[in-house]
Tab-separated table of C-alpha atoms in Angstrom:
chain	number	residue	atom	x	y	z
H	16	MET	CA	0.128	-0.084	0.063
H	17	ILE	CA	2.558	2.528	1.227
H	18	ILE	CA	4.584	1.597	-2.501
H	19	TRP	CA	1.369	2.312	-4.399
H	20	LEU	CA	1.018	5.634	-2.726
H	21	ALA	CA	4.453	6.497	-3.177
H	22	ASP	CA	4.118	5.789	-6.941
H	23	LEU	CA	1.229	8.192	-6.758
H	24	ILE	CA	3.162	11.126	-5.074
H	25	GLN	CA	6.423	10.760	-6.743
H	26	PRO	CA	5.747	13.450	-9.543
H	27	TYR	CA	5.229	15.919	-6.821
H	28	PHE	CA	7.639	15.141	-4.327
H	29	SER	CA	11.074	13.560	-5.300
H	30	PHE	CA	11.848	12.021	-1.897
H	31	PHE	CA	9.246	9.334	-2.584
H	32	ARG	CA	11.637	7.904	-5.287
H	33	LEU	CA	13.456	6.332	-2.326
H	34	PHE	CA	10.774	3.745	-2.093
H	35	ASP	CA	11.942	2.461	-5.657
H	36	TYR	CA	15.058	0.952	-4.074
H	37	LEU	CA	14.915	-2.520	-2.392
H	38	SER	CA	17.857	-1.489	-0.107
H	39	PHE	CA	15.892	1.357	1.438
H	40	ARG	CA	12.637	-0.695	1.735
H	41	SER	CA	14.710	-3.501	3.551
H	42	ILE	CA	16.442	-1.263	5.942
H	43	MET	CA	13.064	0.315	6.941
H	44	SER	CA	11.479	-3.023	7.376
H	45	ILE	CA	14.404	-4.021	9.657
H	46	LEU	CA	14.164	-0.631	11.564
H	47	THR	CA	10.325	-1.293	11.968
H	48	ALA	CA	10.844	-4.695	13.257
H	49	LEU	CA	13.428	-3.705	15.680
H	50	GLY	CA	11.288	-0.946	17.110
H	51	ILE	CA	8.108	-3.002	17.372
H	52	SER	CA	10.066	-5.940	19.143
H	53	LEU	CA	11.834	-3.072	21.586
H	54	TRP	CA	8.340	-1.536	22.388
H	55	MET	CA	6.516	-5.079	22.751
H	56	GLY	CA	9.317	-6.813	24.399
H	57	GLN	CA	9.854	-4.474	27.367
H	58	ASP	CA	8.783	-6.134	30.865
């Protein structure tokens, strides 16, 4: 869904071209998983 929205917004905001790169998407998914695990894993 985010990639679809980024494709629609790319002509207006060039920052969203980052979503075309697989490395950027993988780094963001790793950081998201890390953040969720730190948030949910605290006792």
